[in-house]
Each structure stands twice: as structure tokens, then as C-alpha cells.
C-alpha positions as CSV (number, residue, x, y, z in Angstrom):
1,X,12.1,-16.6,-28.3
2,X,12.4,-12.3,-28.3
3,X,8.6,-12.4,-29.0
4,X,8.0,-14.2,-25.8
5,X,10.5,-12.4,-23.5
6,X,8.4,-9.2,-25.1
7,X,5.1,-10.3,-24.8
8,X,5.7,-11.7,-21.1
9,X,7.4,-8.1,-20.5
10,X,4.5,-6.4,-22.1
11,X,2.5,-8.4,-20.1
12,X,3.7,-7.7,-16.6
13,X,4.5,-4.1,-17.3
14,X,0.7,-2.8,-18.0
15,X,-0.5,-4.4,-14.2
16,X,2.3,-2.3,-12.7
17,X,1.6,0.6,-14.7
18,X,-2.5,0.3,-13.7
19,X,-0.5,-0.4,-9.9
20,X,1.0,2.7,-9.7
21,X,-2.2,5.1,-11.4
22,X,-4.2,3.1,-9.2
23,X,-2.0,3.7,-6.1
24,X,-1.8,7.5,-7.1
25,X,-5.9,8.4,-7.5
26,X,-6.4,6.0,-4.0
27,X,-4.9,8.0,-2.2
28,X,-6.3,11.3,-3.4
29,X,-9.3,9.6,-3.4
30,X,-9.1,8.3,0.3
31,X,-8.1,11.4,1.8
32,X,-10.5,13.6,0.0
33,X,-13.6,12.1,-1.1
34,X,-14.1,10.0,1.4
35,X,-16.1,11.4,4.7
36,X,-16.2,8.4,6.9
37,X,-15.1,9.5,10.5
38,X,-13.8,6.0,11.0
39,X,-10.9,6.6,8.3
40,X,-8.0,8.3,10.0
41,X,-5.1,8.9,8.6
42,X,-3.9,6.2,5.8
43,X,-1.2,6.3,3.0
44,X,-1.4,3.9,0.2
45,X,1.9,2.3,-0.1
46,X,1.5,-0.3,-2.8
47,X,-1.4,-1.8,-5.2
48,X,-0.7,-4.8,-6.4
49,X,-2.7,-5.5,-9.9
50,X,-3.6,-9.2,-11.0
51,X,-2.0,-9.8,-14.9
52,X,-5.6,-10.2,-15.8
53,X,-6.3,-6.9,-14.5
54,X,-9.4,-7.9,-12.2
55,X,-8.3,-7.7,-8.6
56,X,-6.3,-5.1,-7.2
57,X,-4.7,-5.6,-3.3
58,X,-4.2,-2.1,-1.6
59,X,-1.8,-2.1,0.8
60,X,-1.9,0.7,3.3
61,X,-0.4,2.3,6.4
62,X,-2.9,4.2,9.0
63,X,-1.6,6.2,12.3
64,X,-2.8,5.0,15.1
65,X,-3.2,2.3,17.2
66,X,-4.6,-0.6,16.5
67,X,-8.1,0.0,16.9
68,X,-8.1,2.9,14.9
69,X,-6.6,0.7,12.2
70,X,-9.5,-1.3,12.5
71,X,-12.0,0.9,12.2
72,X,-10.1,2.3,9.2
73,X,-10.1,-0.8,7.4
74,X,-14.1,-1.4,8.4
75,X,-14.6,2.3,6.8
76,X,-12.8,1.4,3.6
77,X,-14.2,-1.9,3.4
78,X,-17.8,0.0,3.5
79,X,-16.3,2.5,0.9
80,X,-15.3,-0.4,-1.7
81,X,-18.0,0.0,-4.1
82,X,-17.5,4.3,-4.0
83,X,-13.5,3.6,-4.9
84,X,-13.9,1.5,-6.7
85,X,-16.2,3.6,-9.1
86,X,-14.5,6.7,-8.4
87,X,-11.5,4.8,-10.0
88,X,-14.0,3.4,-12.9
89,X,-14.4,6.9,-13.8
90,X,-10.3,8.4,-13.3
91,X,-8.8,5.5,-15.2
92,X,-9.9,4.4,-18.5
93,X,-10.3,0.8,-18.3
94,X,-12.5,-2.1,-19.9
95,X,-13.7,-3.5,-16.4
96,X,-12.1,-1.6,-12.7
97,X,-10.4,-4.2,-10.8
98,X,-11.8,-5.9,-7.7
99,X,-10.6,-3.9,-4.2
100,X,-8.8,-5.8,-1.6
101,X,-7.6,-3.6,1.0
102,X,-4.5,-5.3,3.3
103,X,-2.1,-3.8,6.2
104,X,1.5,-2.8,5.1
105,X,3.3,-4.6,7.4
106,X,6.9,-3.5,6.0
107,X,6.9,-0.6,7.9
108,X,6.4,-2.2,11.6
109,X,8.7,-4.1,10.4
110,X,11.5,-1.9,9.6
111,X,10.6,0.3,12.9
112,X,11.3,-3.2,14.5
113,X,14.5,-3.5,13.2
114,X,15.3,0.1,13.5
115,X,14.6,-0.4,17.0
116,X,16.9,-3.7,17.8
117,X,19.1,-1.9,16.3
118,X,19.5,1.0,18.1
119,X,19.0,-0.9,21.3
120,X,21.9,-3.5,20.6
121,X,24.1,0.3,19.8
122,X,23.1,1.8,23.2
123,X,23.9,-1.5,25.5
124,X,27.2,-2.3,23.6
125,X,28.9,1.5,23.1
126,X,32.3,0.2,23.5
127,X,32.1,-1.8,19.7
128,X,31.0,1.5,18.1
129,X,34.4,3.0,19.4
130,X,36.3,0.7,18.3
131,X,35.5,0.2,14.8
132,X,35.3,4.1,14.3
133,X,39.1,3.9,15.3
């Protein structure tokens, strides 16, 4: 039974580890190799890698609005092949992972709750009062 909790382990632990060196080069990648004018200004916040190691979903934030998210993700969509063997040749790996590029929507969401929350504190002032007492 250890050999399968460390084989299972072993297993899930080398697609996060090709996650996170993927997640690092992608973004030095995007924001310096690539020239497209359509590509604003995007973070890589997560890669998600398959246990088989052949598909690989990029999740990214971009400032803007939403058209110049849109564009963004046209421009990395046309970039996929160059990442993806720019990322061949950083990371040593039997076959580079198929690209899948996706929205983080995490942080709207957060700057959504962040801004119920505030809201709710500035139309009932009186609660904060109280429970500071």
C-alpha cells in the first residue's frame, strides 16, 4: 500500500513541478520574445500540466478591457507553435506539452467580492462601530 501512495505522489508531483518551470519561462517568454502588438500586458498565473505530460492549460491575466483581452488571446493563440518551441528548447522534456491558453477568472472574481464588500461597509457604518467597541 506505501508503494502506491508513493508512486501516485511521485506521479502528481512531476506535472506540478513541469507546471510551475512552465509557468516561470511563459512568462519571460511572453513578455520578451514575443513582438505581437496585439499582446498587451499579461501575467501567467497558473499552468496546469496533464499527468501524462501532453497538454498544458495557461491561465492568464491581461490589463485591459475586454477587447484588449481578446486580441491578447488571438496573439497568443497565433504564437502557440513559437511557445511552445521556445519551451521545447528551455525545458528538457521527451515531447513539450500541448498549449491551451484560458482567462484567470479568480481575480475578477476576488475584485468582485472585494468590491461587495466594501460597498455593504460603506452603506452600513454603524455595524463597524459597534463590533470595534
Amino acid at each position: 500500500m506505501a508503494l502506491i501512495n508513493e508512486v501516485s505522489c511521485a506521479m502528481s508531483l512531476r506535472p506540478n513541478r513541469v507546471g510551475e518551470q512552465m509557468k516561470k519561462e511563459l512568462g519571460e517568454i511572453i513578455s520578451r520574445k514575443i513582438k505581437d502588438p496585439r499582446i498587451g500586458f499579461v501575467t501567467v498565473t497558473d499552468v496546469n500540466v496533464t499527468g501524462d505530460l501532453q497538454q498544458a492549460t495557461v491561465y492568464i491575466s491581461v490589463l485591459g478591457d475586454q477587447e484588449q483581452r481578446e486580441n491578447t488571446l488571438k496573439g497568443l493563440a497565433k504564437a502557440k507553435g513559437f511557445i511552445r518551441s521556445e519551451i521545447g528548447q528551455r525545458i528538457r522534456l521527451r515531447k513539450t506539452p500541448e498549449i491551451n491558453f484560458e482567462f484567470d477568472e479568480s481575480i475578477d472574481y476576488g475584485n468582485r467580492i472585494d468590491t461587495l464588500l466594501n460597498q455593504i461597509s460603506k452603506e452600513n457604518p454603524s455595524n463597524d462601530n459597534e463590533e470595534r467597541e
